[in-house]
GROMACS .gro file of C-alpha atoms in nm:
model
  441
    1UNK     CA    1   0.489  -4.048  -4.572
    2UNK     CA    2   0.137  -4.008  -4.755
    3UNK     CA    3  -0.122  -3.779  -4.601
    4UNK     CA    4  -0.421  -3.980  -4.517
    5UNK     CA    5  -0.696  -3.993  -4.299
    6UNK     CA    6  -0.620  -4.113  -3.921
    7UNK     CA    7  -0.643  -4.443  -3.838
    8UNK     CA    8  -0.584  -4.726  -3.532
    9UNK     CA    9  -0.274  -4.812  -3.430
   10UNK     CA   10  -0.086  -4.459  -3.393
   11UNK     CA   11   0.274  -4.477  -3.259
   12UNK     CA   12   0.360  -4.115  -3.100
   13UNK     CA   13   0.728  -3.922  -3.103
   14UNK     CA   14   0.846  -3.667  -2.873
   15UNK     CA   15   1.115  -3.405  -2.886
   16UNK     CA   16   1.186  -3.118  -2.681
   17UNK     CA   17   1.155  -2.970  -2.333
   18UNK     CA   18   0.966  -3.305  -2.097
   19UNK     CA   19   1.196  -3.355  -1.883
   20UNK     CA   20   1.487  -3.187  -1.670
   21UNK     CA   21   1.730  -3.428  -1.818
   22UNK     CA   22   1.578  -3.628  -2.091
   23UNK     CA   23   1.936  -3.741  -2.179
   24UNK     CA   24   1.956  -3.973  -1.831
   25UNK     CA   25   1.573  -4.017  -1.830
   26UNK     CA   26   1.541  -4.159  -2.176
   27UNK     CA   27   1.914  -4.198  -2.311
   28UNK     CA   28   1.796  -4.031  -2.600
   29UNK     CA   29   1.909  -3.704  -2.739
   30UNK     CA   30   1.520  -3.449  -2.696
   31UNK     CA   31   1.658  -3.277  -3.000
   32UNK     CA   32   1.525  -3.546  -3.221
   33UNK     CA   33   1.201  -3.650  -3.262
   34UNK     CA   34   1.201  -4.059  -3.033
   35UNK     CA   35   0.901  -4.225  -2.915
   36UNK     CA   36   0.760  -4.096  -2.642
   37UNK     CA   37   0.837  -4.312  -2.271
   38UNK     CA   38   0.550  -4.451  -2.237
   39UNK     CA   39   0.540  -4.590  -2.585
   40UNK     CA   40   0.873  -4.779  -2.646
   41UNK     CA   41   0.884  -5.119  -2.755
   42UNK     CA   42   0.946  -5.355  -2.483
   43UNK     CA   43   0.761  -5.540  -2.178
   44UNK     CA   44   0.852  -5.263  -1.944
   45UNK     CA   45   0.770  -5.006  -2.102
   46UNK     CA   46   0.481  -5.063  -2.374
   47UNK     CA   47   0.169  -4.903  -2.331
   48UNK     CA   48  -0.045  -5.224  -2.420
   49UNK     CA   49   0.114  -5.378  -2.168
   50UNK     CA   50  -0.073  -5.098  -1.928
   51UNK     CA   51  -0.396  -5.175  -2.017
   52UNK     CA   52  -0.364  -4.785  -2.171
   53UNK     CA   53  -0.508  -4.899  -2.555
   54UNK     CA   54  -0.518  -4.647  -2.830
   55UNK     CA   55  -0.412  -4.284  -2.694
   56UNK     CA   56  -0.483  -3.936  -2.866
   57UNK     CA   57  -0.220  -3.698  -2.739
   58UNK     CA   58  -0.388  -3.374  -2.709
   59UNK     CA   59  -0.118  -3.003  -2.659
   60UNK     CA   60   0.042  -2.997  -2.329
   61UNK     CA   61   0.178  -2.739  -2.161
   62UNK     CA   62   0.510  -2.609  -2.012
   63UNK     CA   63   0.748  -2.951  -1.945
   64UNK     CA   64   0.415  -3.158  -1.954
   65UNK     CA   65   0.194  -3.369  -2.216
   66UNK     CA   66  -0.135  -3.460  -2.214
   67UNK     CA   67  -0.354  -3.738  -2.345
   68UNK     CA   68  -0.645  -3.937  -2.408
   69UNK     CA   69  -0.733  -4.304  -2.430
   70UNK     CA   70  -1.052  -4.428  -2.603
   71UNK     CA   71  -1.206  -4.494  -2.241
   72UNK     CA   72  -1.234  -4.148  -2.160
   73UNK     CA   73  -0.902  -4.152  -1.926
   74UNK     CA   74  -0.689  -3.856  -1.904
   75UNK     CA   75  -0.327  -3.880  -1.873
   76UNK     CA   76  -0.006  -3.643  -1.830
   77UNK     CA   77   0.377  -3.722  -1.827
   78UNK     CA   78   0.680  -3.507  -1.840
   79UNK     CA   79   0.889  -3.347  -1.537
   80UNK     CA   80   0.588  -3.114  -1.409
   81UNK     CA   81   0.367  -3.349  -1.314
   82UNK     CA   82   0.327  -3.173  -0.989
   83UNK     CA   83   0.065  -2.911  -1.111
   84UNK     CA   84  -0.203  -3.195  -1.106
   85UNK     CA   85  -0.354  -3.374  -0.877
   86UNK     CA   86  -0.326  -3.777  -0.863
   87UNK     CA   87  -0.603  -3.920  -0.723
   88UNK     CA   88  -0.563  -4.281  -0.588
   89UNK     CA   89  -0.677  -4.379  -0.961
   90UNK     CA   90  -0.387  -4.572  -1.047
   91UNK     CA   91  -0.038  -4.519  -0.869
   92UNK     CA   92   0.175  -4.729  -1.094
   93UNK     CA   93   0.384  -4.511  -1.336
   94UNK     CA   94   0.285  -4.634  -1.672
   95UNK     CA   95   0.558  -4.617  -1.835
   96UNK     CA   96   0.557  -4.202  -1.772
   97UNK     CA   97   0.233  -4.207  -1.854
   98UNK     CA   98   0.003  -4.105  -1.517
   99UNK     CA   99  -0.347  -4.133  -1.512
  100UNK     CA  100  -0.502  -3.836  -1.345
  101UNK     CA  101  -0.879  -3.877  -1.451
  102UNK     CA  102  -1.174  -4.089  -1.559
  103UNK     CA  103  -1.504  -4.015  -1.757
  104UNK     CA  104  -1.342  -3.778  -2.004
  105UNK     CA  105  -1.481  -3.711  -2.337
  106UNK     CA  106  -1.212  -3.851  -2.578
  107UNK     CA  107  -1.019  -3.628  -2.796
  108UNK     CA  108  -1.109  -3.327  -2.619
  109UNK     CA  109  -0.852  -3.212  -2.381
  110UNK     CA  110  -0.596  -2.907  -2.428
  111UNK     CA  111  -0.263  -2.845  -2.212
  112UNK     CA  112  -0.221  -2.457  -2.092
  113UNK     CA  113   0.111  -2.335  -1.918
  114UNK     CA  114   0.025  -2.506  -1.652
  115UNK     CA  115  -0.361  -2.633  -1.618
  116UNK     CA  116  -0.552  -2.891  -1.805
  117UNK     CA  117  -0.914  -2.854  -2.004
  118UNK     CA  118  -1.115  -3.127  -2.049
  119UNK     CA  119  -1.440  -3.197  -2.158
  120UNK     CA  120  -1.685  -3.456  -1.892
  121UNK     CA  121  -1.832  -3.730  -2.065
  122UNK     CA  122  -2.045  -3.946  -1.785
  123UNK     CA  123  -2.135  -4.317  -1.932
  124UNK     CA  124  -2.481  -4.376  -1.894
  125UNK     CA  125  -2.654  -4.494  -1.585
  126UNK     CA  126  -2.693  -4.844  -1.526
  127UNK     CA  127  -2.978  -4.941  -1.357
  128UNK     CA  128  -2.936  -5.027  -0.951
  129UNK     CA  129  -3.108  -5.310  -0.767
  130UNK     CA  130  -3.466  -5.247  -0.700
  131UNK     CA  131  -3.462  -4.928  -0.848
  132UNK     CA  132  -3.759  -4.853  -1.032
  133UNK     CA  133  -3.751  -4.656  -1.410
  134UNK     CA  134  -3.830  -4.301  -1.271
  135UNK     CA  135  -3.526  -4.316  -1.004
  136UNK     CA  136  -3.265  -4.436  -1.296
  137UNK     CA  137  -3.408  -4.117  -1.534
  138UNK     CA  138  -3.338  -3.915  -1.256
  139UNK     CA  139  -2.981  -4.004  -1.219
  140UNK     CA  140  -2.945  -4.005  -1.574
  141UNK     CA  141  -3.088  -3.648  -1.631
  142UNK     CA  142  -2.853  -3.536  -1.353
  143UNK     CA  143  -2.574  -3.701  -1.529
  144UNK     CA  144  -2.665  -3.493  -1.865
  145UNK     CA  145  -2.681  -3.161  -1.679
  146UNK     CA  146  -2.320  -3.206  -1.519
  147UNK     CA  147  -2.157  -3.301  -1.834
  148UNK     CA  148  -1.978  -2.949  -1.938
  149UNK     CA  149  -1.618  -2.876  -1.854
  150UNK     CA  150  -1.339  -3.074  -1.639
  151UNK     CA  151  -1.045  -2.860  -1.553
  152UNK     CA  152  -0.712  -2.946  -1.383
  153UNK     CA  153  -0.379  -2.734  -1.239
  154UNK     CA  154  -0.345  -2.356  -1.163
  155UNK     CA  155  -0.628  -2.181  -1.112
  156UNK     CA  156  -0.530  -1.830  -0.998
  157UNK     CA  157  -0.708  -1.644  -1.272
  158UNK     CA  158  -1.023  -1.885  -1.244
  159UNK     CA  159  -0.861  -2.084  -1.607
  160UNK     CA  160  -0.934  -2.423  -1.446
  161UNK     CA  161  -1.266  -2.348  -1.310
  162UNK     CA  162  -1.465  -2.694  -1.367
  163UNK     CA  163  -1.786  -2.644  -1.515
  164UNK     CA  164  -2.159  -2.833  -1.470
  165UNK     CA  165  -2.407  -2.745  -1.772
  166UNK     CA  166  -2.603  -2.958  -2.021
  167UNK     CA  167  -2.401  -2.877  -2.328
  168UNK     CA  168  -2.184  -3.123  -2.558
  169UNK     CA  169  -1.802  -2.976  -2.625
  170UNK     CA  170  -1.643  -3.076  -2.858
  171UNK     CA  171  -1.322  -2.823  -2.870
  172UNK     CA  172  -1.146  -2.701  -2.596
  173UNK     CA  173  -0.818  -2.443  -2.586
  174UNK     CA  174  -0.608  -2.329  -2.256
  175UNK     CA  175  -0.387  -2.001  -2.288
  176UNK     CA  176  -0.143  -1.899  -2.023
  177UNK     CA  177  -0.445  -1.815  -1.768
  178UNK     CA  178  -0.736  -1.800  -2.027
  179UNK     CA  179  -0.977  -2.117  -2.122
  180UNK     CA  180  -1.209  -2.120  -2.454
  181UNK     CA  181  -1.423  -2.396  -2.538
  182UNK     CA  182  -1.658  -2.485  -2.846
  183UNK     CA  183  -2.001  -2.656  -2.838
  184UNK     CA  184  -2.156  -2.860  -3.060
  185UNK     CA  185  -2.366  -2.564  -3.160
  186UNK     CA  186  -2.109  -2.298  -3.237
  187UNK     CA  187  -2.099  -2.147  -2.909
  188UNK     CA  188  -1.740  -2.020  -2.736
  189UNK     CA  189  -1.733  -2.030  -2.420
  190UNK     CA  190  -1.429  -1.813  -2.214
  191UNK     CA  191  -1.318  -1.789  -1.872
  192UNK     CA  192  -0.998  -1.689  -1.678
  193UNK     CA  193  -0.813  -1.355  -1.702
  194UNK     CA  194  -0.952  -1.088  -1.921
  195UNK     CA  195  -0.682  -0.836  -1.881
  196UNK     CA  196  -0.623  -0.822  -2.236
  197UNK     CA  197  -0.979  -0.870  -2.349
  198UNK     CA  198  -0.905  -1.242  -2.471
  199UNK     CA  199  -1.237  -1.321  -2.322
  200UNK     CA  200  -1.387  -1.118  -2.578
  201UNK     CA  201  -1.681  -1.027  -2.391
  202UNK     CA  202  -1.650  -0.718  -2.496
  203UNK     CA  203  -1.565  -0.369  -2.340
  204UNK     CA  204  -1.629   0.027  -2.334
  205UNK     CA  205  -1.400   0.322  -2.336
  206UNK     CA  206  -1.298   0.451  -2.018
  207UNK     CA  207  -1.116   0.768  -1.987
  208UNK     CA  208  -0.736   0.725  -1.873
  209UNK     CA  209  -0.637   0.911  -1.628
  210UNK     CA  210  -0.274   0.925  -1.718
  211UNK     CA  211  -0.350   1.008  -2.086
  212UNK     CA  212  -0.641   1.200  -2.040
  213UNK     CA  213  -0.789   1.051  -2.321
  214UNK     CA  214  -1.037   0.742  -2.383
  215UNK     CA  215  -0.915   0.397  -2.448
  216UNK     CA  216  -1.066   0.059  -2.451
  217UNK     CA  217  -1.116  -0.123  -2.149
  218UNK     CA  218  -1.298  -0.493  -2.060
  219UNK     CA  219  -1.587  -0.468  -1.810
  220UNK     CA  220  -1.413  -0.789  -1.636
  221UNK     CA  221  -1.080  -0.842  -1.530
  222UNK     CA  222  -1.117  -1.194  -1.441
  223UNK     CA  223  -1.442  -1.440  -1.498
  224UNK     CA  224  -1.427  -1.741  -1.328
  225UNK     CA  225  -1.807  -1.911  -1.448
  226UNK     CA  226  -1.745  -1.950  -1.837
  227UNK     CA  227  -1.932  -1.748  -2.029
  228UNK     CA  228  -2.085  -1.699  -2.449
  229UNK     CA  229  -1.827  -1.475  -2.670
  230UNK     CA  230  -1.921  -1.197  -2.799
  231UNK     CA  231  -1.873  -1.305  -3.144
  232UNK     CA  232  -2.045  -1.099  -3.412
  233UNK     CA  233  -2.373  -1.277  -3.539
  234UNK     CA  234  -2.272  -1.221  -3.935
  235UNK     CA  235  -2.003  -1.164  -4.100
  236UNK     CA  236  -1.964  -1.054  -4.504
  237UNK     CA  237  -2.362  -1.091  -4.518
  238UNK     CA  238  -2.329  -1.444  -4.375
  239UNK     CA  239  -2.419  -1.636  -4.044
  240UNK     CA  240  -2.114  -1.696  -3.858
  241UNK     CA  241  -2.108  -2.020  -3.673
  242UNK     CA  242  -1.790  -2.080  -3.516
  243UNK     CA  243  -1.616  -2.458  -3.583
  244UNK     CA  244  -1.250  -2.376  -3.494
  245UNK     CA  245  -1.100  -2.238  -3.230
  246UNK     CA  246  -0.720  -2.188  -3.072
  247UNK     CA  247  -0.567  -2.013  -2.741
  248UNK     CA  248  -0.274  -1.802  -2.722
  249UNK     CA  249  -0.045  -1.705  -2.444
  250UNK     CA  250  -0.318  -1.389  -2.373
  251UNK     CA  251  -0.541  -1.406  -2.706
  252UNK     CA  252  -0.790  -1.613  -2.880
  253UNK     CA  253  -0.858  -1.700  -3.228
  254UNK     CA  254  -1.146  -1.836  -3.403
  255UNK     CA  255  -1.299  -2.015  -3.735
  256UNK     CA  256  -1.596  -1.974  -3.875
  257UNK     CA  257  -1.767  -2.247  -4.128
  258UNK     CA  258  -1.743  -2.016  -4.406
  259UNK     CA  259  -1.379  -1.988  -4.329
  260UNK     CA  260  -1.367  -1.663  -4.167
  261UNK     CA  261  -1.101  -1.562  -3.864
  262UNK     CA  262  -1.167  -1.372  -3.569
  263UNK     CA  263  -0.892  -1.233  -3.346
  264UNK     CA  264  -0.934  -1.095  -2.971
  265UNK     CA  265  -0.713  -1.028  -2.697
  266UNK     CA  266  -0.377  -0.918  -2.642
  267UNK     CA  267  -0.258  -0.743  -2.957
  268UNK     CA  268   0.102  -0.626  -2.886
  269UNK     CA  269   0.304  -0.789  -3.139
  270UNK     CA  270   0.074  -0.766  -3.402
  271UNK     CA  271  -0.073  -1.144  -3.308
  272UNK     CA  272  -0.449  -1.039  -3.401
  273UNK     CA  273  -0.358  -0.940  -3.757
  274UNK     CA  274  -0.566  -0.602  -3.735
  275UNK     CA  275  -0.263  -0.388  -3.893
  276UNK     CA  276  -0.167  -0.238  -3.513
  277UNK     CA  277  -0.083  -0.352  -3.149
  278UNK     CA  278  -0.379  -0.224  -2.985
  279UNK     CA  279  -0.563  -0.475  -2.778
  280UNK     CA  280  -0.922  -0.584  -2.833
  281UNK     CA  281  -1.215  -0.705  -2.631
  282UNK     CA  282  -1.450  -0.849  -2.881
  283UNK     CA  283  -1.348  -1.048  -3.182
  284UNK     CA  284  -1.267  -0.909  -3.498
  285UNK     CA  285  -1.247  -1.058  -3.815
  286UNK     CA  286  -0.914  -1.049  -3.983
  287UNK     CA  287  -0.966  -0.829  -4.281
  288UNK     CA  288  -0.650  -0.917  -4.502
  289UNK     CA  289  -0.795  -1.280  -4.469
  290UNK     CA  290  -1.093  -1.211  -4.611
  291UNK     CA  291  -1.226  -1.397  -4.928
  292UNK     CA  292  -0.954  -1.637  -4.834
  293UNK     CA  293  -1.150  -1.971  -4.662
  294UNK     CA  294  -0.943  -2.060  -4.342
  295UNK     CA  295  -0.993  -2.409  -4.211
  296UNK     CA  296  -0.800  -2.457  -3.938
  297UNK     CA  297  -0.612  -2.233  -3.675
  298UNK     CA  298  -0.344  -2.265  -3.446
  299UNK     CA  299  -0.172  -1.950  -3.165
  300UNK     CA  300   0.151  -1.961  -2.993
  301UNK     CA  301   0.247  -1.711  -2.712
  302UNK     CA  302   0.244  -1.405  -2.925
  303UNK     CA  303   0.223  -1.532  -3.298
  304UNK     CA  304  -0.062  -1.709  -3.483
  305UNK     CA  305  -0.119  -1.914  -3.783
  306UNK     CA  306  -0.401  -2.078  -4.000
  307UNK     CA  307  -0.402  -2.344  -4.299
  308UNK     CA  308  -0.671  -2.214  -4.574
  309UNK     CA  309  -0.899  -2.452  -4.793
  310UNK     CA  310  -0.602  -2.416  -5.092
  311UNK     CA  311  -0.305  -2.587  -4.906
  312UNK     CA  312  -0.139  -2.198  -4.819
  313UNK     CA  313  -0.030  -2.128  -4.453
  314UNK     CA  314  -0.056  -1.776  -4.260
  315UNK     CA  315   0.183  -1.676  -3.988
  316UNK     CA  316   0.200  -1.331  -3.858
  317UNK     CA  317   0.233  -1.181  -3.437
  318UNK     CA  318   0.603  -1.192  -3.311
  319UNK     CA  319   0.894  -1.281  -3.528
  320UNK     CA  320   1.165  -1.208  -3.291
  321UNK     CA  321   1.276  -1.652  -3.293
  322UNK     CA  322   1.157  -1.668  -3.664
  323UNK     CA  323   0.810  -1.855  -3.518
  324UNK     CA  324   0.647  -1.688  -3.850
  325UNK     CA  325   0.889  -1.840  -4.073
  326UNK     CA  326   0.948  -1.558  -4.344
  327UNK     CA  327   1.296  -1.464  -4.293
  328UNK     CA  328   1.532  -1.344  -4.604
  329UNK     CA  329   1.866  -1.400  -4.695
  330UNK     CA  330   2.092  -1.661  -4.801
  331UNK     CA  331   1.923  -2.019  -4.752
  332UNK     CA  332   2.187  -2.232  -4.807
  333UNK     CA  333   2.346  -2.113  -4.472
  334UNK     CA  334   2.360  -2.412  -4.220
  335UNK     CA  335   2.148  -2.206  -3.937
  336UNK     CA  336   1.901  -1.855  -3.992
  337UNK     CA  337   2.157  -1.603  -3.822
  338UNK     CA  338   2.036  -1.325  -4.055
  339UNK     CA  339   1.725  -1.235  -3.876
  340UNK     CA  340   1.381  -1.262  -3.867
  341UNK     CA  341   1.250  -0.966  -4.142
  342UNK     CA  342   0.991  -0.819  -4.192
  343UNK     CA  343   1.129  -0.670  -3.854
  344UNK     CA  344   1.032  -0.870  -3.540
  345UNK     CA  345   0.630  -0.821  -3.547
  346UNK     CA  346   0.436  -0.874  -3.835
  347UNK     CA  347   0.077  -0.748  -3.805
  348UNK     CA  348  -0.077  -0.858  -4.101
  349UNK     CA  349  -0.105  -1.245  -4.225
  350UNK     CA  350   0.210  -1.340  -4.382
  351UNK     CA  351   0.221  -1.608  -4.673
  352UNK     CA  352   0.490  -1.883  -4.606
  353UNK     CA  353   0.654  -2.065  -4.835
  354UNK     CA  354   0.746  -2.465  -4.698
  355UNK     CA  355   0.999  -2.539  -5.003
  356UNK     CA  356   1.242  -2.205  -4.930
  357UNK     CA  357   1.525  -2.427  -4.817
  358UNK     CA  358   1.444  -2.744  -5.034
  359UNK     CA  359   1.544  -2.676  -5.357
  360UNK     CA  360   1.394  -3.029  -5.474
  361UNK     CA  361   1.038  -2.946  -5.353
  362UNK     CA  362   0.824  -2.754  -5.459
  363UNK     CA  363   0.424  -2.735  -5.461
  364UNK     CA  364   0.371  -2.817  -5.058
  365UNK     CA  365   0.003  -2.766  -4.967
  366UNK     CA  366  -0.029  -2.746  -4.589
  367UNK     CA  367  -0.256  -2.940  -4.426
  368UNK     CA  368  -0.232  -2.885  -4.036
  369UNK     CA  369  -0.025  -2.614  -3.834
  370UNK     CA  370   0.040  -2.639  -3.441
  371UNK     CA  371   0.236  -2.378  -3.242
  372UNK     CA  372   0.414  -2.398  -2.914
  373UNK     CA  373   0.530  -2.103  -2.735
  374UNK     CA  374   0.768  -1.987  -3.004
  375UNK     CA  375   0.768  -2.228  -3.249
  376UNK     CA  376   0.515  -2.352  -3.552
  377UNK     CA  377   0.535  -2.705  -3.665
  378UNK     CA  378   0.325  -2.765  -3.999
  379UNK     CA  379   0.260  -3.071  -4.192
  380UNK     CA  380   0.242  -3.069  -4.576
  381UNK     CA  381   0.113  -3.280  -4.880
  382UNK     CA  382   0.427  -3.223  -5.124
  383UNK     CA  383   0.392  -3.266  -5.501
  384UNK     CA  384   0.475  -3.626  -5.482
  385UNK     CA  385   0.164  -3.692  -5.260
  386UNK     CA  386   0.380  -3.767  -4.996
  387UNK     CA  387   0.367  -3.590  -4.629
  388UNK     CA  388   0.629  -3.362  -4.482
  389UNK     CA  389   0.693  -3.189  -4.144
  390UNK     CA  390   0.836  -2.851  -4.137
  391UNK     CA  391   0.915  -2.633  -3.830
  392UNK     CA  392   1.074  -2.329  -3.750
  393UNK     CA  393   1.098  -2.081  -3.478
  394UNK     CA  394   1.249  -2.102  -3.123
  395UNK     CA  395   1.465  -2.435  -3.076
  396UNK     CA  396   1.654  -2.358  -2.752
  397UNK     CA  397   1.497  -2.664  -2.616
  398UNK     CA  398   1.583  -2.873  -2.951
  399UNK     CA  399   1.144  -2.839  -3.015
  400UNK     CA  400   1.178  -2.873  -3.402
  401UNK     CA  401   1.348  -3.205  -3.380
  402UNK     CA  402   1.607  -3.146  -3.600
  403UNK     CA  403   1.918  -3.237  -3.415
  404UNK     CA  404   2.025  -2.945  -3.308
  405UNK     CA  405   1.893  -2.595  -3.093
  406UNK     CA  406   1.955  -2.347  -3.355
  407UNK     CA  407   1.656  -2.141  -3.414
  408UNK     CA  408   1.522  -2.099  -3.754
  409UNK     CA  409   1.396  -1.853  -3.991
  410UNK     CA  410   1.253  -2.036  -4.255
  411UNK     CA  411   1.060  -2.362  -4.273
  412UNK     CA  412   1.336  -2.677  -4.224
  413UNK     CA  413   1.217  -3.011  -4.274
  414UNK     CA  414   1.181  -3.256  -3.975
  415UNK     CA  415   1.253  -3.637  -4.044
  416UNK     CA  416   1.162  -3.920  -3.853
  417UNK     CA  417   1.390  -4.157  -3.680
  418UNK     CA  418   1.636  -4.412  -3.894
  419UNK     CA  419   1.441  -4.746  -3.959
  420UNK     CA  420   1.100  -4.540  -3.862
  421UNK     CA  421   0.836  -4.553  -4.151
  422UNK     CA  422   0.505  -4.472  -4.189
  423UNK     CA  423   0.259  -4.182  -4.208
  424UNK     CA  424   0.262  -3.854  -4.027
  425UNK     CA  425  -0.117  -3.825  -3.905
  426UNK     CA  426  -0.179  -3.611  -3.636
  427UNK     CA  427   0.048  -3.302  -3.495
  428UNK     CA  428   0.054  -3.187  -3.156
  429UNK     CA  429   0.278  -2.863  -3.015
  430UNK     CA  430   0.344  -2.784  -2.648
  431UNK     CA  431   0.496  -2.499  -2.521
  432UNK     CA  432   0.818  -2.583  -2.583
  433UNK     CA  433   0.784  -2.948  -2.717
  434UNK     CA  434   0.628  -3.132  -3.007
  435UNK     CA  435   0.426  -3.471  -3.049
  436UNK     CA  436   0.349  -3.638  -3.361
  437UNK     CA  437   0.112  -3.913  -3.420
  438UNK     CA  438   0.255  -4.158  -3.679
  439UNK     CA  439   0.067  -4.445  -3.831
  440UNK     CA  440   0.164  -4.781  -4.008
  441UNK     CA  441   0.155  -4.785  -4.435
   0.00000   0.00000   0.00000
């Protein structure tokens, strides 16, 4: 499967927790990776047949998947459906695939535990009968300053809070009850809880009455109105301008463009990779990363992980389903039950190695990383210049696609489905499922 740059035509593949009882729903076994409903072959079923055209699946969330089509339509399928709304958009069941809303910016959508984050695009205004040049400018500049944020699902912590303002996103991230999302400019933009500081809108120390000493404590519990991180202005001597960015279960994680990472938030396991478990409300740049250019970054519910420039992949947070994969031991055992060293935490970036288990690989370079809940799924450019998939972590709900749901320690190598070819382009982890985007040779 060679790595190359994403085209038209994608054909998607599920596996994993969607539905209650994927077995009856889709008589296929969720423990290997099968094309997802709403794209099987066949007149029932085919998305083209819908009217749907090319999709971009973007993360979902717990037992739900999200995605895009090219018309700015946002769609969800899976078994909890029922956190969203359906307006009378379209009641016929595509397939699985439900439309929930219109004029969404393409590409830019991101599945929490159980809300949505979109990004509004409005098409422009077309001119009414009569109406005279001034009146249409109107309606257009009202259109421009109500573009900002769409958000869908629960909203108890203010994560799903829509938003009106005359700024272009183009990222978006949802946590378990946190939101983050990236303008065109650099900005991050957070709302939702702050209990942990994954806001990072920074804090003050507050003396504690049980300790009687100080400790660090957000201003904000809970901001509903999103609102500019406090992320430092430079960073090594340099500008930082923020192009990345990734949502845990209750931290954040950033990117800069010189390939700096900055960690806020809920610390506990070790996730921010500041050598402790302390919690932080502003973000910090990762110190054992520095000198090492990160380009992309991905955060699972109490682990994190990051590609660099060079091909190498970082894991380090919790360890306790082998989510960072760096266990030791013997390798040639059929499943990881030797544990999940070094200990179950690992608060420093850890180096992983994708060839452990295949002894006729070597020389992987990784060139994407997603994570679900407790799992990381990472796709690699092996010596051959040919593409692999490699998970490992939690696979209770058979997540990795491997056939199985025996956790694992160390990176295993996904394959697709007999008779399947083509090229794995695009990578997409739930909370407990995973979506790949696969396109033709």
């Amino acid at each position: 499967m060679p790595v190359t740059n994403e085209g038209e035509g994608t054909r998607w593949y599920q596996c994993g927790h969607l539905y209650r009882d994927m077995f009856n729903e889709l008589g296929d076994d969720p423990r290997h990776l099968r094309r997802c409903p709403w794209d099987t072959p066949g007149d029932h079923k085919h998305r083209t047949v819908f009217g749907i055209g090319e999709v971009d699946v973007a993360p979902g969330g717990y037992g739900f998947g999200v995605a895009t089509d090219a018309r700015g339509r946002l769609y969800v399928w899976g078994e909890a459906q029922d956190y969203f709304d359906h307006p009378n958009i379209d009641e016929e069941d595509k397939g699985g695939l439900r439309e929930i809303a219109r004029n969404i910016t393409p590409g830019v959508a991101h599945g929490g535990w159980a809300h949505i984050v979109t990004a509004r695009a409005w098409p422009p205004a077309e001119r009414k009968d009569g109406e005279e040049d001034e009146e249409m400018l109107v309606r257009e500049d009202d259109r421009q300053n109500r573009r900002g944020l769409r958000c869908f699902g629960w909203n108890k912590y203010g994560q799903a809070q829509g938003w009106d303002a005359p700024i272009d996103v183009v990222a978006v991230a949802a946590g378990e009850r946190h939101s983050l999302a990236l303008s065109a400019k650099g900005t991050v933009f957070a709302w939702g809880d702050n209990h942990t500081g994954q806001l990072g809108l920074g804090g003050e120390y507050r003396p504690d009455p049980k300790t009687s000493t100080d400790r660090w404590d957000s201003t904000l519990k809970a901001q509903r109105d999103p609102l500019p991180m406090d992320v430092p202005t430079t960073s090594l001597g340099r500008d930082v301008v923020i192009v990345g960015i990734a949502a845990g279960a209750r931290h954040s994680v950033l990117v800069s463009s010189t390939g700096d990472v900055f960690t806020v938030g809920w610390g506990l396991y070790g996730q921010l990779g500041h050598e402790d478990a302390e919690d932080t409300f502003a973000p910090r740049r990762v110190e054992h990363l520095a000198g090492i250019p990160v380009v992309s970054v991905a955060a699972g519910s109490a682990h994190t992980a990051c590609v660099t420039r060079d091909g190498a992949l970082y894991t380090w947070g919790s360890n306790r389903k082998g989510e960072l994969g760096t266990a030791t031991g013997d390798v040639t055992k059929a499943f990881d039950d030797i544990g999940c060293e070094p200990g179950d935490t690992a608060a420093i970036p850890q180096l992983v190695d994708l060839d452990r288990r295949e002894s006729n690989v070597v020389g992987s370079l990784a060139v994407a990383v997603s994570c679900g809940s407790s799992h990381t799924v990472a796709l690699a450019r092996l010596e051959n210049g040919e593409a692999g998939l490699f998970g490992f972590g939690w696979n209770n709900m058979g997540q990795l696609g491997l056939g199985d749901d025996k956790d694992r320690g160390i990176p295993a190598r996904i394959a697709l489905p007999a008779n399947e070819k083509g090229k794995v382009t695009k990578l997409r982890c739930g909370w407990w499922h995973t979506v790949v985007g696969v396109e033709e040779y």
